[in-house]
mmCIF file of C-alpha atoms in Angstrom:
data_model
loop_
_atom_site.group_PDB
_atom_site.id
_atom_site.type_symbol
_atom_site.label_atom_id
_atom_site.label_comp_id
_atom_site.label_asym_id
_atom_site.label_seq_id
_atom_site.Cartn_x
_atom_site.Cartn_y
_atom_site.Cartn_z
ATOM 1 C CA UNK A 558 39.847 -22.241 55.880
ATOM 2 C CA UNK A 559 40.816 -22.497 59.596
ATOM 3 C CA UNK A 560 38.299 -23.617 62.077
ATOM 4 C CA UNK A 561 36.923 -21.072 64.555
ATOM 5 C CA UNK A 562 37.727 -22.177 68.122
ATOM 6 C CA UNK A 563 35.144 -21.243 70.676
ATOM 7 C CA UNK A 564 36.484 -19.481 73.730
ATOM 8 C CA UNK A 565 36.152 -21.662 76.912
ATOM 9 C CA UNK A 566 35.801 -20.350 80.431
ATOM 10 C CA UNK A 567 37.144 -22.670 83.096
ATOM 11 C CA UNK A 568 35.269 -21.909 86.254
ATOM 12 C CA UNK A 569 36.798 -24.855 88.316
ATOM 13 C CA UNK A 570 39.288 -22.525 90.003
ATOM 14 C CA UNK A 571 36.462 -20.443 91.513
ATOM 15 C CA UNK A 572 34.371 -21.305 94.536
ATOM 16 C CA UNK A 573 30.870 -22.431 93.672
ATOM 17 C CA UNK A 574 29.038 -19.297 94.532
ATOM 18 C CA UNK A 575 31.454 -17.282 92.411
ATOM 19 C CA UNK A 576 30.946 -19.674 89.513
ATOM 20 C CA UNK A 577 27.276 -19.003 89.583
ATOM 21 C CA UNK A 578 27.743 -15.263 89.850
ATOM 22 C CA UNK A 579 30.129 -15.061 86.925
ATOM 23 C CA UNK A 580 28.097 -17.308 84.686
ATOM 24 C CA UNK A 581 24.760 -15.530 85.483
ATOM 25 C CA UNK A 582 26.302 -12.166 84.577
ATOM 26 C CA UNK A 583 27.693 -13.624 81.320
ATOM 27 C CA UNK A 584 24.287 -14.811 80.270
ATOM 28 C CA UNK A 585 22.577 -11.626 81.451
ATOM 29 C CA UNK A 586 24.899 -9.616 79.028
ATOM 30 C CA UNK A 587 24.764 -12.183 76.263
ATOM 31 C CA UNK A 588 23.144 -10.926 73.013
ATOM 32 C CA UNK A 589 20.494 -13.100 71.506
ATOM 33 C CA UNK A 590 21.963 -15.693 69.154
ATOM 34 C CA UNK A 591 25.349 -15.755 70.815
ATOM 35 C CA UNK A 592 26.814 -18.313 73.170
ATOM 36 C CA UNK A 593 29.652 -19.215 75.471
ATOM 37 C CA UNK A 594 31.345 -22.315 76.610
ATOM 38 C CA UNK A 595 32.325 -23.095 80.272
ATOM 39 C CA UNK A 596 34.051 -25.993 81.987
ATOM 40 C CA UNK A 597 32.973 -27.228 85.467
ATOM 41 C CA UNK A 598 34.102 -30.040 87.753
ATOM 42 C CA UNK A 599 30.506 -31.506 88.088
ATOM 43 C CA UNK A 600 27.143 -31.577 86.236
ATOM 44 C CA UNK A 601 26.001 -27.981 86.393
ATOM 45 C CA UNK A 602 22.305 -28.841 85.710
ATOM 46 C CA UNK A 603 21.127 -26.719 88.788
ATOM 47 C CA UNK A 604 22.596 -23.712 87.004
ATOM 48 C CA UNK A 605 20.630 -24.537 83.932
ATOM 49 C CA UNK A 606 17.436 -24.496 85.897
ATOM 50 C CA UNK A 607 18.422 -21.166 87.540
ATOM 51 C CA UNK A 608 19.149 -19.623 84.218
ATOM 52 C CA UNK A 609 15.610 -20.673 83.005
ATOM 53 C CA UNK A 610 14.056 -19.408 86.326
ATOM 54 C CA UNK A 611 15.463 -16.029 85.921
ATOM 55 C CA UNK A 612 15.539 -15.435 82.236
ATOM 56 C CA UNK A 613 12.746 -17.691 80.913
ATOM 57 C CA UNK A 614 12.739 -20.313 78.210
ATOM 58 C CA UNK A 615 15.588 -18.730 76.169
ATOM 59 C CA UNK A 616 18.411 -20.990 77.225
ATOM 60 C CA UNK A 617 20.178 -23.397 74.862
ATOM 61 C CA UNK A 618 22.149 -25.823 76.859
ATOM 62 C CA UNK A 619 24.424 -28.365 75.120
ATOM 63 C CA UNK A 620 26.714 -30.783 76.864
ATOM 64 C CA UNK A 621 29.993 -30.974 74.933
ATOM 65 C CA UNK A 622 31.869 -33.235 77.345
ATOM 66 C CA UNK A 623 30.947 -35.321 80.400
ATOM 67 C CA UNK A 624 33.801 -36.423 82.514
ATOM 68 C CA UNK A 625 34.226 -36.933 86.268
ATOM 69 C CA UNK A 626 36.275 -33.824 86.591
ATOM 70 C CA UNK A 627 35.534 -31.868 83.337
ATOM 71 C CA UNK A 628 31.917 -31.038 82.270
ATOM 72 C CA UNK A 629 31.914 -28.735 79.187
ATOM 73 C CA UNK A 630 28.725 -27.026 78.322
ATOM 74 C CA UNK A 631 27.799 -24.616 75.535
ATOM 75 C CA UNK A 632 25.123 -22.117 76.750
ATOM 76 C CA UNK A 633 23.261 -20.118 74.054
ATOM 77 C CA UNK A 634 20.778 -17.307 74.513
ATOM 78 C CA UNK A 635 18.078 -18.146 71.801
ATOM 79 C CA UNK A 636 16.341 -14.743 72.246
ATOM 80 C CA UNK A 637 16.305 -11.569 74.265
ATOM 81 C CA UNK A 638 14.502 -11.471 77.691
ATOM 82 C CA UNK A 639 14.499 -9.573 80.854
ATOM 83 C CA UNK A 640 15.545 -11.006 84.090
ATOM 84 C CA UNK A 641 12.811 -11.599 86.655
ATOM 85 C CA UNK A 642 14.927 -11.844 89.880
ATOM 86 C CA UNK A 643 14.399 -8.779 92.304
ATOM 87 C CA UNK A 644 17.550 -7.274 93.890
ATOM 88 C CA UNK A 645 16.678 -8.447 97.431
ATOM 89 C CA UNK A 646 16.806 -12.197 96.284
ATOM 90 C CA UNK A 647 20.251 -13.834 95.794
ATOM 91 C CA UNK A 648 18.825 -16.684 93.745
ATOM 92 C CA UNK A 649 15.546 -17.635 92.113
ATOM 93 C CA UNK A 650 14.433 -21.149 91.503
ATOM 94 C CA UNK A 651 11.127 -21.652 89.598
ATOM 95 C CA UNK A 652 10.302 -25.317 89.989
ATOM 96 C CA UNK A 653 7.889 -25.061 87.036
ATOM 97 C CA UNK A 654 11.077 -24.759 84.890
ATOM 98 C CA UNK A 655 12.659 -27.935 86.254
ATOM 99 C CA UNK A 656 11.963 -31.719 86.049
ATOM 100 C CA UNK A 657 10.362 -32.868 89.188
ATOM 101 C CA UNK A 658 13.030 -35.561 89.841
ATOM 102 C CA UNK A 659 15.672 -32.693 90.079
ATOM 103 C CA UNK A 660 13.684 -30.347 92.335
ATOM 104 C CA UNK A 661 15.313 -31.418 95.701
ATOM 105 C CA UNK A 662 18.857 -31.657 94.172
ATOM 106 C CA UNK A 663 18.471 -28.194 92.561
ATOM 107 C CA UNK A 664 17.111 -26.437 95.650
ATOM 108 C CA UNK A 665 19.607 -27.915 98.151
ATOM 109 C CA UNK A 666 22.667 -27.674 95.899
ATOM 110 C CA UNK A 667 22.040 -23.974 95.417
ATOM 111 C CA UNK A 668 21.126 -23.480 99.059
ATOM 112 C CA UNK A 669 24.464 -24.994 100.036
ATOM 113 C CA UNK A 670 26.196 -22.113 98.176
ATOM 114 C CA UNK A 671 24.254 -19.445 99.820
ATOM 115 C CA UNK A 672 25.823 -17.143 102.444
ATOM 116 C CA UNK A 673 24.184 -16.162 105.744
ATOM 117 C CA UNK A 674 21.395 -13.661 105.199
ATOM 118 C CA UNK A 675 20.928 -14.593 101.556
ATOM 119 C CA UNK A 676 17.504 -15.230 100.354
ATOM 120 C CA UNK A 677 16.258 -17.941 97.875
ATOM 121 C CA UNK A 678 12.999 -17.347 96.095
ATOM 122 C CA UNK A 679 11.231 -20.594 95.189
ATOM 123 C CA UNK A 680 8.248 -20.350 92.743
ATOM 124 C CA UNK A 681 5.923 -23.323 92.000
ATOM 125 C CA UNK A 682 2.631 -24.214 90.746
ATOM 126 C CA UNK A 683 1.858 -26.390 93.851
ATOM 127 C CA UNK A 684 2.772 -25.930 97.574
ATOM 128 C CA UNK A 685 6.398 -27.201 97.874
ATOM 129 C CA UNK A 686 5.459 -28.933 101.238
ATOM 130 C CA UNK A 687 7.945 -31.771 100.921
ATOM 131 C CA UNK A 688 10.811 -29.329 100.428
ATOM 132 C CA UNK A 689 9.579 -27.370 103.481
ATOM 133 C CA UNK A 690 9.629 -30.380 105.606
ATOM 134 C CA UNK A 691 13.297 -31.159 104.644
ATOM 135 C CA UNK A 692 14.263 -27.673 105.537
ATOM 136 C CA UNK A 693 12.527 -28.099 108.852
ATOM 137 C CA UNK A 694 14.109 -31.388 109.561
ATOM 138 C CA UNK A 695 17.666 -30.678 108.385
ATOM 139 C CA UNK A 696 18.020 -26.850 109.102
ATOM 140 C CA UNK A 697 15.846 -26.128 112.132
ATOM 141 C CA UNK A 698 16.790 -22.785 113.558
ATOM 142 C CA UNK A 699 19.316 -22.166 110.673
ATOM 143 C CA UNK A 700 16.685 -20.725 108.163
ATOM 144 C CA UNK A 701 13.502 -18.950 107.863
ATOM 145 C CA UNK A 702 10.598 -19.929 105.487
ATOM 146 C CA UNK A 703 8.084 -17.339 104.453
ATOM 147 C CA UNK A 704 5.156 -17.729 102.009
ATOM 148 C CA UNK A 705 4.930 -14.494 99.830
ATOM 149 C CA UNK A 706 2.054 -15.895 97.768
ATOM 150 C CA UNK A 707 -0.299 -18.835 98.362
ATOM 151 C CA UNK A 708 -2.803 -19.012 95.549
ATOM 152 C CA UNK A 709 -4.040 -21.905 93.465
ATOM 153 C CA UNK A 710 -1.431 -22.515 90.742
ATOM 154 C CA UNK A 711 1.077 -20.093 92.088
ATOM 155 C CA UNK A 712 3.197 -20.360 95.312
ATOM 156 C CA UNK A 713 6.136 -17.974 96.082
ATOM 157 C CA UNK A 714 8.365 -18.718 99.092
ATOM 158 C CA UNK A 715 11.394 -16.853 100.451
ATOM 159 C CA UNK A 716 13.989 -19.052 102.336
ATOM 160 C CA UNK A 717 16.487 -16.944 104.167
ATOM 161 C CA UNK A 718 19.781 -18.719 105.252
ATOM 162 C CA UNK A 719 20.599 -17.638 108.875
ATOM 163 C CA UNK A 720 23.699 -19.850 109.345
ATOM 164 C CA UNK A 721 26.487 -21.242 107.400
ATOM 165 C CA UNK A 722 26.337 -24.879 106.604
ATOM 166 C CA UNK A 723 28.854 -27.519 105.373
ATOM 167 C CA UNK A 724 27.873 -28.128 101.736
ATOM 168 C CA UNK A 725 27.666 -31.906 102.646
ATOM 169 C CA UNK A 726 24.883 -31.346 105.082
ATOM 170 C CA UNK A 727 22.857 -29.291 102.581
ATOM 171 C CA UNK A 728 22.821 -32.195 100.180
ATOM 172 C CA UNK A 729 19.971 -34.463 101.170
ATOM 173 C CA UNK A 730 21.210 -37.257 98.896
ATOM 174 C CA UNK A 731 24.322 -37.769 101.060
ATOM 175 C CA UNK A 732 23.704 -40.595 103.603
ATOM 176 C CA UNK A 733 27.344 -41.389 104.477
ATOM 177 C CA UNK A 734 30.515 -39.519 104.752
ATOM 178 C CA UNK A 735 34.002 -41.015 105.570
ATOM 179 C CA UNK A 736 37.765 -40.165 105.515
ATOM 180 C CA UNK A 737 39.843 -42.945 103.823
ATOM 181 C CA UNK A 738 43.220 -41.186 104.465
ATOM 182 C CA UNK A 739 44.273 -43.118 107.681
ATOM 183 C CA UNK A 740 43.904 -46.489 105.691
ATOM 184 C CA UNK A 741 46.131 -48.357 103.252
ATOM 185 C CA UNK A 742 45.176 -48.106 99.516
ATOM 186 C CA UNK A 743 43.625 -51.573 99.353
ATOM 187 C CA UNK A 744 41.389 -50.897 102.374
ATOM 188 C CA UNK A 745 40.394 -47.516 100.824
ATOM 189 C CA UNK A 746 39.032 -49.247 97.718
ATOM 190 C CA UNK A 747 37.120 -51.764 99.773
ATOM 191 C CA UNK A 748 35.550 -48.997 101.852
ATOM 192 C CA UNK A 749 34.395 -47.197 98.826
ATOM 193 C CA UNK A 750 32.983 -50.198 97.142
ATOM 194 C CA UNK A 751 31.178 -51.374 100.331
ATOM 195 C CA UNK A 752 29.744 -47.980 100.796
ATOM 196 C CA UNK A 753 28.436 -47.889 97.245
ATOM 197 C CA UNK A 754 26.802 -51.389 97.658
ATOM 198 C CA UNK A 755 24.901 -50.044 100.612
ATOM 199 C CA UNK A 756 23.355 -47.156 98.676
ATOM 200 C CA UNK A 757 19.870 -47.139 97.367
ATOM 201 C CA UNK A 758 19.311 -45.414 93.935
ATOM 202 C CA UNK A 759 19.417 -41.734 94.365
ATOM 203 C CA UNK A 760 21.544 -41.823 97.439
ATOM 204 C CA UNK A 761 25.155 -40.745 97.700
ATOM 205 C CA UNK A 762 28.248 -40.844 99.899
ATOM 206 C CA UNK A 763 31.167 -38.484 100.265
ATOM 207 C CA UNK A 764 34.733 -39.637 100.880
ATOM 208 C CA UNK A 765 37.884 -37.714 101.462
ATOM 209 C CA UNK A 766 41.304 -38.961 100.024
ATOM 210 C CA UNK A 767 44.794 -37.440 100.169
ATOM 211 C CA UNK A 768 45.181 -37.423 96.263
ATOM 212 C CA UNK A 769 43.048 -37.620 93.165
ATOM 213 C CA UNK A 770 41.155 -40.909 93.323
ATOM 214 C CA UNK A 771 40.540 -40.934 89.466
ATOM 215 C CA UNK A 772 41.969 -44.541 89.285
ATOM 216 C CA UNK A 773 39.237 -45.640 91.608
ATOM 217 C CA UNK A 774 36.652 -44.045 89.339
ATOM 218 C CA UNK A 775 37.938 -46.055 86.394
ATOM 219 C CA UNK A 776 37.921 -49.214 88.592
ATOM 220 C CA UNK A 777 34.376 -48.672 89.568
ATOM 221 C CA UNK A 778 33.356 -47.964 85.997
ATOM 222 C CA UNK A 779 35.085 -51.227 84.804
ATOM 223 C CA UNK A 780 33.924 -53.584 87.570
ATOM 224 C CA UNK A 781 30.480 -52.153 88.389
ATOM 225 C CA UNK A 782 27.326 -52.540 86.261
ATOM 226 C CA UNK A 783 25.250 -50.120 88.296
ATOM 227 C CA UNK A 784 25.315 -46.432 86.948
ATOM 228 C CA UNK A 785 26.818 -43.838 89.195
ATOM 229 C CA UNK A 786 27.785 -40.186 89.321
ATOM 230 C CA UNK A 787 31.233 -38.990 90.402
ATOM 231 C CA UNK A 788 31.552 -35.414 91.610
ATOM 232 C CA UNK A 789 34.557 -33.547 92.886
ATOM 233 C CA UNK A 790 33.353 -31.299 95.843
ATOM 234 C CA UNK A 791 36.812 -30.030 96.805
ATOM 235 C CA UNK A 792 40.274 -30.272 95.435
ATOM 236 C CA UNK A 793 43.223 -29.380 97.818
ATOM 237 C CA UNK A 794 46.857 -30.563 98.124
ATOM 238 C CA UNK A 795 46.043 -33.065 100.715
ATOM 239 C CA UNK A 796 42.326 -33.235 100.740
ATOM 240 C CA UNK A 797 40.226 -34.443 97.717
ATOM 241 C CA UNK A 798 36.496 -34.592 98.577
ATOM 242 C CA UNK A 799 34.369 -36.787 96.192
ATOM 243 C CA UNK A 800 30.721 -37.432 96.053
ATOM 244 C CA UNK A 801 29.558 -40.751 94.601
ATOM 245 C CA UNK A 802 25.835 -41.155 93.767
ATOM 246 C CA UNK A 803 24.038 -44.450 92.785
ATOM 247 C CA UNK A 804 21.909 -43.858 89.896
ATOM 248 C CA UNK A 805 18.652 -45.717 88.778
ATOM 249 C CA UNK A 806 19.383 -48.311 86.029
ATOM 250 C CA UNK A 807 18.157 -47.084 82.640
#
């Protein structure tokens, strides 16, 4: 008997916002008990939280592959549910459905994809004051923050994006950004390793190269005993943009 091969959807060719739109529609139309597999170029965990925020606790999420440029995930709808996002909201993030350590990454990763005039609805059991302060500090004059509900145990906030941002500036974990293209290969490697040494756990830097720096990833993996995350942000013929985050030792 031949094996059944799951159909895989590779979303890496789409811009980030289109990836989310396509995958959200797929899940919305997915019958209970069925699944799909998609391939992304970074850990799509924020999308998992967005699925749960909108559709409830009906999301099965299995990592089939974790690779610097190929993350493969099987998504299963465990049972039927109705979406809870209103039509005037572009994205919904319910922090009650996410681990607290992932709150800021999820919010600002998704905010970076939003277009001007898009609205994010944040739901939480407590006042997301720390997130509000980050918005005020990093995006003053570029967004609006409006409490729709402020009750004990239930807070609802609408964040409207008023201006376009570079995705790097919306990621609060990024503390350094540099372009290695003007330098010889040996110097490029030194710059990346030195930048990594200066990071604190949870911080990241973004560097730009003129080709796929995958060999550097393998060098870091072989020579470094500190865990890290490697994420491709942009892939173009002469511009490869990579985010490297230092993780906390397990």
